[in-house]
Structures are given as structure tokens and as C-alpha cells.
Short mmCIF file of C-alpha atoms in Angstrom, two decimals:
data_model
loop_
_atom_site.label_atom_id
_atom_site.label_comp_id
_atom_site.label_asym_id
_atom_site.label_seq_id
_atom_site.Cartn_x
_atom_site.Cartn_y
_atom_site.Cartn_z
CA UNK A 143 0.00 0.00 0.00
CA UNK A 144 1.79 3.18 -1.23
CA UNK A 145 1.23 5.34 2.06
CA UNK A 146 3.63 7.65 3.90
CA UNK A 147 3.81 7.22 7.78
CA UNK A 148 4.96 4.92 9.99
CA UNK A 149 3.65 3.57 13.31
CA UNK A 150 3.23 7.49 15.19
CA UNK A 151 1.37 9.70 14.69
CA UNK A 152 0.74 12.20 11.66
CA UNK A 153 4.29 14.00 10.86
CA UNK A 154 3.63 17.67 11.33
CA UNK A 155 3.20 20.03 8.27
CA UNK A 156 6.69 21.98 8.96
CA UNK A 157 8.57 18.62 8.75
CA UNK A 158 7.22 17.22 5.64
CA UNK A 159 7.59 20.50 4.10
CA UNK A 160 11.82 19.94 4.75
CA UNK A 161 11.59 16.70 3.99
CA UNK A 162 14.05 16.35 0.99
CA UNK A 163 16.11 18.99 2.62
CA UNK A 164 16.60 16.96 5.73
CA UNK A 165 17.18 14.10 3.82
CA UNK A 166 20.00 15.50 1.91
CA UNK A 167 21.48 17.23 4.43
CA UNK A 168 21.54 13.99 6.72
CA UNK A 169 23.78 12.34 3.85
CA UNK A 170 25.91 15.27 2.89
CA UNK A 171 26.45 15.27 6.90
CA UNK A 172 27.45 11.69 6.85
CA UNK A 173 29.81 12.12 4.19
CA UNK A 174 31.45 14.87 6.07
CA UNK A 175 31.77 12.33 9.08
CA UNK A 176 32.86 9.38 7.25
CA UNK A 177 35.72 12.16 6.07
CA UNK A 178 36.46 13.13 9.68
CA UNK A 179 36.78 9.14 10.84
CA UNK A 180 39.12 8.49 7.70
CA UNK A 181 41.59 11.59 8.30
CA UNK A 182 41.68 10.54 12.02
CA UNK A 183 43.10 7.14 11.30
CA UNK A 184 45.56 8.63 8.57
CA UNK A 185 47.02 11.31 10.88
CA UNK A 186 47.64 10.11 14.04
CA UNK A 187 51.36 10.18 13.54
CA UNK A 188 51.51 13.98 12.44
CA UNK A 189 48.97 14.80 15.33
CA UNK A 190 51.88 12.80 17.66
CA UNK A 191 54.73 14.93 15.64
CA UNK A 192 52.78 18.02 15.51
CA UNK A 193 52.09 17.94 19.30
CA UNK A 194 55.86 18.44 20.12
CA UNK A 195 56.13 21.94 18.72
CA UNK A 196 53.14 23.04 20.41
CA UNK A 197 52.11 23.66 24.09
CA UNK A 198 51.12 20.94 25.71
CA UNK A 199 46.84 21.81 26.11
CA UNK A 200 46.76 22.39 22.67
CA UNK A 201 46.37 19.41 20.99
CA UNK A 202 44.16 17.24 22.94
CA UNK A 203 42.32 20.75 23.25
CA UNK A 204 42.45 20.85 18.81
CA UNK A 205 41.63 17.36 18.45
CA UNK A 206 38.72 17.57 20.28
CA UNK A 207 37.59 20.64 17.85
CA UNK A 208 38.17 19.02 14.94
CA UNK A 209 37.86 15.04 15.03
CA UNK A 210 35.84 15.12 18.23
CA UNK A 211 33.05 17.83 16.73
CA UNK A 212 33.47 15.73 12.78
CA UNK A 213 32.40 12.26 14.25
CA UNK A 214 29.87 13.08 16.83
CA UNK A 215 28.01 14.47 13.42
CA UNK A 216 26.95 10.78 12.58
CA UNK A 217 25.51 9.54 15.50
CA UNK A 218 23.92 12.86 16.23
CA UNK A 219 22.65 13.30 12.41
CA UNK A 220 20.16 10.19 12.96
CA UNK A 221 16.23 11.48 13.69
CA UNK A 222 17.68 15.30 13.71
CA UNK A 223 15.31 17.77 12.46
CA UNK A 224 16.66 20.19 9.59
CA UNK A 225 17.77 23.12 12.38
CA UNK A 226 19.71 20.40 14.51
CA UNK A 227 21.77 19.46 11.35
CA UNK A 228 22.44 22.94 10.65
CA UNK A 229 23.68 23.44 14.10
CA UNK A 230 25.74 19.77 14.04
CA UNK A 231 27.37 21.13 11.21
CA UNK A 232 27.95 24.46 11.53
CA UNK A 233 29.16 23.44 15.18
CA UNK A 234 32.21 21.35 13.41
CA UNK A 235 33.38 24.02 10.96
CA UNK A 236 33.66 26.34 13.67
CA UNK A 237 35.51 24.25 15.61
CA UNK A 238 38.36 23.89 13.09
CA UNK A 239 38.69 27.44 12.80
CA UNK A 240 38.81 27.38 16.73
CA UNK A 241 41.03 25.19 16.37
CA UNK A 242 43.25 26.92 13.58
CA UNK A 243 43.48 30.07 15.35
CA UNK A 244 44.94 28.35 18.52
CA UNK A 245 47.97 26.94 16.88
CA UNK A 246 49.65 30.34 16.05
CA UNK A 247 49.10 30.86 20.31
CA UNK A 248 50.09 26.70 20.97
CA UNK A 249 52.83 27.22 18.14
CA UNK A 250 56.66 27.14 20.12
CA UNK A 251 58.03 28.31 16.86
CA UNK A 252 59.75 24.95 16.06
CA UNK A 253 59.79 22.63 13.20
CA UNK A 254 58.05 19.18 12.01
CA UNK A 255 60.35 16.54 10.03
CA UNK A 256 56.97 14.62 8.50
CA UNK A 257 56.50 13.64 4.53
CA UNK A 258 52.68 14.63 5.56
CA UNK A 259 53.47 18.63 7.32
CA UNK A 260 51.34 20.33 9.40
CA UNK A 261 48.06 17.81 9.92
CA UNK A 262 45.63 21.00 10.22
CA UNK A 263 46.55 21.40 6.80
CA UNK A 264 45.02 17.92 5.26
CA UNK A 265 41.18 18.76 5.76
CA UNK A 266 40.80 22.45 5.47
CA UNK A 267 37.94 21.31 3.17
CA UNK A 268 35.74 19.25 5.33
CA UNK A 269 35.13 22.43 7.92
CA UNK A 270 34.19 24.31 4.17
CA UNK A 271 31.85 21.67 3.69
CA UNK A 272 30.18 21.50 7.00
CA UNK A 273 30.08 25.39 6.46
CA UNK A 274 28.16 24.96 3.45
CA UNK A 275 25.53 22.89 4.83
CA UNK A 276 24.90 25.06 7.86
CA UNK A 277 25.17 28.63 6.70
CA UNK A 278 24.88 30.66 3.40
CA UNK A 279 26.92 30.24 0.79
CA UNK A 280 28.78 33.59 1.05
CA UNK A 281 29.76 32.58 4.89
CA UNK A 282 31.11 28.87 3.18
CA UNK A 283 34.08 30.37 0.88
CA UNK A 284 34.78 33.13 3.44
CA UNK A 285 35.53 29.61 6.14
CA UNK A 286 37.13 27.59 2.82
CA UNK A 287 39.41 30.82 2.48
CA UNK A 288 40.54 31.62 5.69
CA UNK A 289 40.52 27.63 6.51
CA UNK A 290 43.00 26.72 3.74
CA UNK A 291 44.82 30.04 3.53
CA UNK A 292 45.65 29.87 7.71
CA UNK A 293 46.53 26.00 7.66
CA UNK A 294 48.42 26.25 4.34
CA UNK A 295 50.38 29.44 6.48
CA UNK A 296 51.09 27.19 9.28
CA UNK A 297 52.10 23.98 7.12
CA UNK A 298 54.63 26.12 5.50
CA UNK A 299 55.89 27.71 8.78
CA UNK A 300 56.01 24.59 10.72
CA UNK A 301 57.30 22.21 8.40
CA UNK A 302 60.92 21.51 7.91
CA UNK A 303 61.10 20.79 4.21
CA UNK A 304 61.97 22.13 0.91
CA UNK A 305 58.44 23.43 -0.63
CA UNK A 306 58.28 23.28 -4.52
CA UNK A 307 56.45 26.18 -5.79
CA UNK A 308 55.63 29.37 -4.41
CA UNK A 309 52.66 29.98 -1.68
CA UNK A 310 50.16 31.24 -3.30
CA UNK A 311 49.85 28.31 -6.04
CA UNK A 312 49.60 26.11 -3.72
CA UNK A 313 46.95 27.92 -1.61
CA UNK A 314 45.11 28.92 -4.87
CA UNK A 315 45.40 24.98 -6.12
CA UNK A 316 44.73 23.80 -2.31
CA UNK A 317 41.48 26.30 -2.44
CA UNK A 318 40.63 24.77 -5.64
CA UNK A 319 40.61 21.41 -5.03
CA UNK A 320 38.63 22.05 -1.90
CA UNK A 321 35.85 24.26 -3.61
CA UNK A 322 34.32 21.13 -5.57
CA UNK A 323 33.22 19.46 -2.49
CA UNK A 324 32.04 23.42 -1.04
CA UNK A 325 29.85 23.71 -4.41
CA UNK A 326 28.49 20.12 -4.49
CA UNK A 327 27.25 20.61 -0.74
CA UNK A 328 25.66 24.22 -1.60
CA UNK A 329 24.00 22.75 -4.61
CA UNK A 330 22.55 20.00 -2.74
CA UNK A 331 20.97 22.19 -0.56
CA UNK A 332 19.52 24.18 -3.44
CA UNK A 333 18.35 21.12 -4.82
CA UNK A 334 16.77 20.44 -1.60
CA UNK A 335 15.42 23.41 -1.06
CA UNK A 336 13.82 23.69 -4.97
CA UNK A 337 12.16 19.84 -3.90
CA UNK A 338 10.67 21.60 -0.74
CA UNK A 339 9.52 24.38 -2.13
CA UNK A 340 7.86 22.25 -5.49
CA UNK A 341 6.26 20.19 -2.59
CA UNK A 342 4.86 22.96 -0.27
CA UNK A 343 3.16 24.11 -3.89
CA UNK A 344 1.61 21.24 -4.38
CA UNK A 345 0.24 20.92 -0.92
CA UNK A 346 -0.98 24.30 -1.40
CA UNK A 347 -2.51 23.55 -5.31
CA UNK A 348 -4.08 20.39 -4.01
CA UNK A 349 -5.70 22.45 -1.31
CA UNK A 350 -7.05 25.24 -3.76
CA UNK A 351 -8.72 22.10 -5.78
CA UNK A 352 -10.16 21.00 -2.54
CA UNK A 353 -11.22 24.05 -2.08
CA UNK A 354 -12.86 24.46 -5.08
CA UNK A 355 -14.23 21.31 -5.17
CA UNK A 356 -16.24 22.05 -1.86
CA UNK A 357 -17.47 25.19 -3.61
CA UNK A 358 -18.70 23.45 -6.83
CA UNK A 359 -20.52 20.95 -4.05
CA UNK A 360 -22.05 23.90 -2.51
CA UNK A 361 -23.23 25.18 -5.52
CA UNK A 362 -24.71 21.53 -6.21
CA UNK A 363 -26.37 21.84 -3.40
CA UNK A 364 -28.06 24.60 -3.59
CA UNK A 365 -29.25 23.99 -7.31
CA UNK A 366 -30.77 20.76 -5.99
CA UNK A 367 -32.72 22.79 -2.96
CA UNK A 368 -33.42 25.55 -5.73
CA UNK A 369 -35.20 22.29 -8.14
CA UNK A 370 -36.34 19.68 -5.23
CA UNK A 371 -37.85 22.48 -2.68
CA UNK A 372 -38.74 25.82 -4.14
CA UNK A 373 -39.28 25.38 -8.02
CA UNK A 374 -41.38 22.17 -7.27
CA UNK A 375 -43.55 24.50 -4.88
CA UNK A 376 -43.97 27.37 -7.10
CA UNK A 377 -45.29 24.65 -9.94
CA UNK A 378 -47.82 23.24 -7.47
CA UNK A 379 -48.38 26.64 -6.49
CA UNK A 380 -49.63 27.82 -10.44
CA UNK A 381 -51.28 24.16 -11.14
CA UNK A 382 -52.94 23.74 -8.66
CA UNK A 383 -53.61 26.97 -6.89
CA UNK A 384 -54.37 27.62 -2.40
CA UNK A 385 -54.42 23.89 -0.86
CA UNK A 386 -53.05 22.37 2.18
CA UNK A 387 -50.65 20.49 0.25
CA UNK A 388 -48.87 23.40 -0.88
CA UNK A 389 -49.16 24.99 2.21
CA UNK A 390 -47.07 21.99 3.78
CA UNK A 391 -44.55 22.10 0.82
CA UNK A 392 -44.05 26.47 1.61
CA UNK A 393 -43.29 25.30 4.74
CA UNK A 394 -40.64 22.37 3.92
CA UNK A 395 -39.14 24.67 1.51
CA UNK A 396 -38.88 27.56 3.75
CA UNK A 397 -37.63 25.09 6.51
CA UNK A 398 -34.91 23.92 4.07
CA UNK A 399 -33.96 27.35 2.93
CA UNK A 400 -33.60 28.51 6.68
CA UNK A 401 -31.09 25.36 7.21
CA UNK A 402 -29.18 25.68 4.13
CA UNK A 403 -28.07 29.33 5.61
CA UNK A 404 -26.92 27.51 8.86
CA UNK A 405 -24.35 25.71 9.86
CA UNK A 406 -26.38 22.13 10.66
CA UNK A 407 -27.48 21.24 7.39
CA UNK A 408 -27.74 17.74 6.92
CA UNK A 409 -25.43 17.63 10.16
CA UNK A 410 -25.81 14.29 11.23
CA UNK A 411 -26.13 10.86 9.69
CA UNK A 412 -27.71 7.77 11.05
CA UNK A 413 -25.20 4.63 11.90
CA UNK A 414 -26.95 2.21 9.10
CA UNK A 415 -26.76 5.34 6.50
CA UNK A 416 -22.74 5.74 7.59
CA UNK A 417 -21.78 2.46 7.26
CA UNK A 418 -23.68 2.43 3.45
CA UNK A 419 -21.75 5.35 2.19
CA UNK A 420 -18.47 3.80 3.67
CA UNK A 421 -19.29 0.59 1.35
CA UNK A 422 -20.26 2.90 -1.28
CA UNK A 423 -17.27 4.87 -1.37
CA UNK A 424 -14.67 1.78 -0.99
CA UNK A 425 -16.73 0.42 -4.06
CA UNK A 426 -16.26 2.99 -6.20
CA UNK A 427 -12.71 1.95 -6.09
CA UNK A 428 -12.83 -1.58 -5.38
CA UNK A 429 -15.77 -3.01 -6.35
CA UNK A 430 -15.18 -6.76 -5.50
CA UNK A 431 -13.76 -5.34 -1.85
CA UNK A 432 -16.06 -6.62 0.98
CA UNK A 433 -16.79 -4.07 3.95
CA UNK A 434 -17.49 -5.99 7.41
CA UNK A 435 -19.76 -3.62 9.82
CA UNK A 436 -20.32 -4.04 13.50
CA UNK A 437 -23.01 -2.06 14.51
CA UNK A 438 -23.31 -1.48 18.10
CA UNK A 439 -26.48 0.67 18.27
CA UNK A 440 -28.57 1.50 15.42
CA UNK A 441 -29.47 4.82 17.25
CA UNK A 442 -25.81 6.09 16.74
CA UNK A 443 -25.55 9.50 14.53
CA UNK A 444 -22.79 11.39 13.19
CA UNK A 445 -21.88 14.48 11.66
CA UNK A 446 -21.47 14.35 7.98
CA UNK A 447 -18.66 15.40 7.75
CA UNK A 448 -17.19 12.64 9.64
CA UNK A 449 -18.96 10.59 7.45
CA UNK A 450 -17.97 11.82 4.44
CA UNK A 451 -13.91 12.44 5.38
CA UNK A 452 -14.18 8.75 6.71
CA UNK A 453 -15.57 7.15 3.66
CA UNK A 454 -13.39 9.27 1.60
CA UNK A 455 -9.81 8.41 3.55
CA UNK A 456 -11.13 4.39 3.24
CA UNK A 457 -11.63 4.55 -0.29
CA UNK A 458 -8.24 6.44 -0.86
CA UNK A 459 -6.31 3.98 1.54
CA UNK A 460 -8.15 0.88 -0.13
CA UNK A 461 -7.01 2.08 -3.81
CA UNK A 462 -3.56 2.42 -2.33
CA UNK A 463 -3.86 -1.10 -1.64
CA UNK A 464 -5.19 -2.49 -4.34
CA UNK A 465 -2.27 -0.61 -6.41
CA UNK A 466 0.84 -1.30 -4.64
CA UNK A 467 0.58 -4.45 -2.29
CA UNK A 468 1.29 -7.34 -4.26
CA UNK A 469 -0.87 -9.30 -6.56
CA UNK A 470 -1.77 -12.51 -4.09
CA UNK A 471 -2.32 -9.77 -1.33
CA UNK A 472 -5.47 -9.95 0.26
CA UNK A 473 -7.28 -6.68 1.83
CA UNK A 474 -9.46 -6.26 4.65
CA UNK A 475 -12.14 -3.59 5.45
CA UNK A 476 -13.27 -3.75 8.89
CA UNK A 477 -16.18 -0.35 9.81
CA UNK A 478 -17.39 -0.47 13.98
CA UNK A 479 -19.91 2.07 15.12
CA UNK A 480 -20.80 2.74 18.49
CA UNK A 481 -22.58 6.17 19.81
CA UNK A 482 -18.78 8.08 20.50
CA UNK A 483 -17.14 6.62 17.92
CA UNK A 484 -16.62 5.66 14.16
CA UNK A 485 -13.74 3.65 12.98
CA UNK A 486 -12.43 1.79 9.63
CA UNK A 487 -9.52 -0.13 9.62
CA UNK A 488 -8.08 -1.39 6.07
CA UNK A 489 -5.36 -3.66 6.49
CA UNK A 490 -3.43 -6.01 3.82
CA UNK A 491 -1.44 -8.93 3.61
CA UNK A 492 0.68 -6.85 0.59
CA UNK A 493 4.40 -6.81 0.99
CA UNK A 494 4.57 -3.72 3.06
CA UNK A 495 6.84 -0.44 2.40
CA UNK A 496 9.45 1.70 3.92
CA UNK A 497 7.64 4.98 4.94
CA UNK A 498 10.86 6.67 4.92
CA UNK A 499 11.64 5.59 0.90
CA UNK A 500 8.35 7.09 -0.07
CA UNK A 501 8.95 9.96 -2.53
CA UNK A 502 7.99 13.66 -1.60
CA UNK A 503 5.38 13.52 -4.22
CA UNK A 504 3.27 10.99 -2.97
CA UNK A 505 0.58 13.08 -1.66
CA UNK A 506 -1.94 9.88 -1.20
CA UNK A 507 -1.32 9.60 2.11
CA UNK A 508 -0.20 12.81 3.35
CA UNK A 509 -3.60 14.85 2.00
CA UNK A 510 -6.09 12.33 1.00
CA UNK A 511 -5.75 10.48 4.67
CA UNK A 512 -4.30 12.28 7.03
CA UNK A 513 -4.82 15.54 6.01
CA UNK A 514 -8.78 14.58 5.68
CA UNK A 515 -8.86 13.23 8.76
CA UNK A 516 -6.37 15.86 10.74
CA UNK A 517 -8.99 18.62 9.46
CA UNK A 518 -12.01 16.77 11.61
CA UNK A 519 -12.32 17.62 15.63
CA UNK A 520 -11.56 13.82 17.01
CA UNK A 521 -10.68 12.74 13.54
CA UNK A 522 -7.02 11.10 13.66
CA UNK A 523 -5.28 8.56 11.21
CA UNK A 524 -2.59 5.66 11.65
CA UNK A 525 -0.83 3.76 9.71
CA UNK A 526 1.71 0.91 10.03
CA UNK A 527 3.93 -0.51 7.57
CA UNK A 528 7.08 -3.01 7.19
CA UNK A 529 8.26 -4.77 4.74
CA UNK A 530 7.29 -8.10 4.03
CA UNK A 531 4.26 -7.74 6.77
CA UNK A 532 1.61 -5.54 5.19
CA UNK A 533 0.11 -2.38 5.79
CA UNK A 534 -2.66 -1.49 8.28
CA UNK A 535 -4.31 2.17 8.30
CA UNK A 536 -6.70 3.15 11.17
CA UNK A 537 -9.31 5.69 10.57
CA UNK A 538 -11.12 6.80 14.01
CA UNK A 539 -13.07 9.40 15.09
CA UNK A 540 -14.12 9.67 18.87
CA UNK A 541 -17.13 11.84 19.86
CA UNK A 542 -15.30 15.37 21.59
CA UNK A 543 -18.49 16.82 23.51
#
């Protein structure tokens, strides 16, 4: 069943709105910490060598800054909203410039003897990167300059070697190099940002159709009360003249025109009448699809627009199934009604989906279910799904007053 929610409860609007962003931030993030754990095995022995020209709180103090901010990003980056990844991030890169600036106070003025140099001055890019995907891109090239321009300073200063070429190639090529990973990060957030804007305007164009839709219904509606109440009276009215007949048919009309102006019209729907538009609407879909009732008390009523959100959300999570769950899956529609509360579960035997794989588009779930249902006082929608175990949705709606 192609649906989009796990076991809790309905994700908020703000977080599937920075959905793709947090998504690709959470794997540029991890890339940036799989880059911190690999330069942390490679340079231990220039981080020993280093440490001897340097006083001695400085480099468990720069290590910490650096490595220790880079890995704690990938434990930290799972379930993190799209502001905590920013500040994981953004927390890292300003560590190694923390970092940077202390060595020229730690510094002794001695030299290294390493083939490697100065070990600040092997990941200047990875704090440009974590810049990128925590603050504008203007504020990313200002860290990737002063990053490699400071450590490629220091490597030359420190290291006791003969340098080929003068300084500013090397920080030019060594800025170079570096800005390929900067501009893949800061177009990866654009991308992001482009999907979560594209999505947002589709909530907001589906909504406008709903929208109109409900108008076009009113309009229905009252062209039906126009034909079935007052034309059919004013006919009577010139065939057949004063009788007691039309006199009872004024009155209906006038009683209908007085409730169509109200807010109760047609406001509440008997149990038996519920449970037939629920097998109505999941037919309309489905048409083979059974619907099992259990009716607890016939005198049960609800509003209609319970009624009609419910039957609507079962019809849209039974297509769902009967699209995506597997040929030899089988579907069940279960509808109880008792006097506080209406519910529908539609389960499958399908094989079951990641919620977390489902593409930003699919809107099934996200505005034809929950949103239906989130827009009804008591209303409230569940769904469960793992692969290779089916999907179950649960449509309730419990009586508030």
C-alpha cells in the first residue's frame, strides 16, 4: 500500500515540508563524518609529531575541535530535524577554525620533520563543507578561504622541508581542489530546497482544488434545494392553486432554505446510512472489496462530515492497496460504530513499504488520509507498515463533547 507514515502519529506540516532537505542534508552530513573518521586514522602520527612543537593543552584541546566535533556528526545526524543538522554542522566548521586560530598561540616556533606537514593542513575542506551545509553560501568560501589560507600558512611555517612552488599556487590549487566538495554541498541544498519548495506548492494547489471542489458541491447543493424544494412548490403553487398540500410544501421549503443558511445542514447521519456510504465509497474503487460492519447501536448518529472524510480516507487507503501491495495480497475492510465513535480499519497482507523511501510527491497519504482526517475535531489517522508484513491504516473518530 503506497502510504507515507509509519507507526506514530501524523508527521507535522513543517517537517514534511523539509523533507528532501533533511534528507540531503543527513547524507551530505554523513559524508562529512565518514571524512572526519578516515583523516583521524591517517594522521595520528603527524597529530603525535605536531604535538611536540606546540604547548602541551593544545592538541588534545584541537583534536577535540576538529575530530571530536566531525564524528559526533553521525551519531547525532540520525532522527535530527533540519535546524539540529544545521547546528551539528555548523558546530564542526567552527571548531576547526577554533582550532586553527589556537595553533599560532600553541605554536613554540619549532619545526616538524613529517613527509605529511602540518596535519591541520590535510582537511581544510571538510570544515568548508560542514560550512556549506549550515550557513549561506557567502559565509562557506569566506571559512574555505581563511581555513585553507591559515593551515596552508602554518604547514609552511612549521614544516621543515623544501616546498616546490611558491605559496600562493599552492593555496590557490589547495582552495581549488577544496571548492568542488564546497559547491556540491551548496548545490545539494539548493536542490533540496527547490524539492521543498515544489512540494509545499503542491500541498498548497491540491488544497485550492479542494477548495474548489467544496465550492462546486455547494453550488450543487443549492441547485438541488433551488429544483427539489422551491421550483417544485412554485409549480404546485400555479397548477394547482391555495391547498393544504402546498401549504405543507411552503413550509418544507422555507424550513430547508432557513437550514441551508446555517451551519447544521444535513449535520448528522444515522449509523446504518454511515456504514452504506463507507461501502459505497470503498466500491467505487474496489468493487469486488467486501466491507465488514459491526453495529453497536442503530441509534448512533454522526456528523457528515465525519462521514464523508471517513468514507473518503477508506476509499483512498483501499485504492492504495489495491495498487501497490502485491498481486496474491489480500485486503481487509473492517467499519465499527458505536454512539462516541466511528472507525475503519483497512489492512493487507501486501508486501509492506518503507515509509521513509516514499517519494515527496506521494501526496496519497499525506492529503487524502491524514490531512482529511487531521482537518475533523476527534478525527485522527494511523498507519503501520514493514516490509514483508503488510500495511494497516486506522481511521477513528471519537465523539469530543
Amino acid at each position: 500500500m503506497a502510504t507515507d507514515s509509519a507507526t506514530s502519529p501524523a508527521v507535522s506540516d513543517t517537517s514534511r515540508d523539509a523533507l528532501a532537505g533533511r534528507r540531503i542534508l543527513r547524507q551530505f552530513t554523513l559524508f562529512a563524518a565518514a571524512g572526519y573518521l578516515l583523516y583521524g586514522v591517517q594522521l595520528a602520527v603527524p597529530v603525535a609529531a605536531a604535538s611536540a612543537i606546540t604547548a602541551p593543552w593544545y592538541t588534545p584541546v584541537a583534536v577535540l575541535l576538529t575530530f571530536g566535533t566531525g564524528l559526533s556528526m553521525g551519531p547525532l545526524t540520525w532522527h535530527a530535524g533540519y535546524r539540529r543538522l544545521q547546528t551539528i554542522t555548523g558546530i564542526s566548521a567552527i571548531g576547526y577554525l577554533i582550532a586553527l586560530a589556537l595553533w599560532w598561540i600553541a605554536w613554540d616556533g619549532g619545526q616538524i620533520h613529517t613527509v605529511q606537514g602540518l596535519w591541520l593542513s590535510m582537511f581544510p575542506g571538510l570544515a568548508a563543507i560542514c560550512a556549506a551545509l549550515a550557513f549561506r553560501p557567502a559565509w562557506a568560501f569566506v571559512v574555505l578561504g581563511v581555513a585553507v589560507t591559515g593551515s596552508v600558512i602554518a604547514d609552511r611555517l612549521a614544516r621543515h622541508a623544501e616546498v616546490i612552488g611558491p605559496i600562493v599556487a599552492q593555496i590557490c590549487w589547495a582552495n581549488a581542489f577544496s571548492m568542488v566538495f564546497v559547491v556540491a554541498s551548496i548545490m545539494g541544498r539548493r536542490t533540496a530546497r527547490i524539492l521543498d519548495d515544489s512540494r509545499a506548492e503542491a500541498y498548497s494547489t491540491t488544497a485550492d482544488a479542494a477548495a474548489a471542489q467544496a465550492r462546486s458541491a455547494e453550488r450543487a447543493r443549492f441547485d438541488a434545494l433551488t429544483h427539489d424544494s422551491v421550483m417544485s412548490t412554485l409549480l404546485l403553487a400555479a397548477r394547482r392553486g391555495t391547498s393544504s398540500e402546498l401549504v405543507q410544501d411552503a413550509r418544507n421549503a422555507l424550513t430547508a432554505i432557513d437550514r441551508a443558511g446555517s451551519d447544521d445542514i444535513d449535520d448528522e447521519v444515522g449509523a446504518s446510512q454511515t456504514l452504506s456510504r463507507i461501502r459505497a465509497a470503498v466500491a467505487l474503487v474496489a468493487p469486488q472489496q467486501r466491507v465488514s460492519a459491526s453495529v453497536l447501536d442503530d441509534t448512533a448518529r454522526y456528523p457528515a462530515a465525519v462521514v464523508t472524510a471517513i468514507a473518503a480516507a477508506a476509499a483512498e487507503a483501499v485504492r492504495n492497496s489495491q495498487r501497490h501491495a502485491g498481486p496474491d495480497a489480500h485486503t481487509r475492510v473492517d467499519a465499527t460504530s458505536t454512539p462516541a465513535r466511528l472507525s475503519v480499519y483497512i489492512s493487507d497482507t501486501g508486501t509492506g513499504f518503507d515509509p521513509n523511501s516514499v517519494p515527496a510527491s506521494r501526496l496519497g497519504i499525506s492529503v487524502s488520509i491524514e490531512g482529511r482526517m487531521s482537518k475533523i475535531d476527534g478525527g485522527s489517522a494511523t498507519i503501520e507498515s514493514q516490509h514483508g508484513r503488510g500495511t494497516t491504516v486506522r481511521l477513528s473518530w471519537t465523539r469530543t463533547n
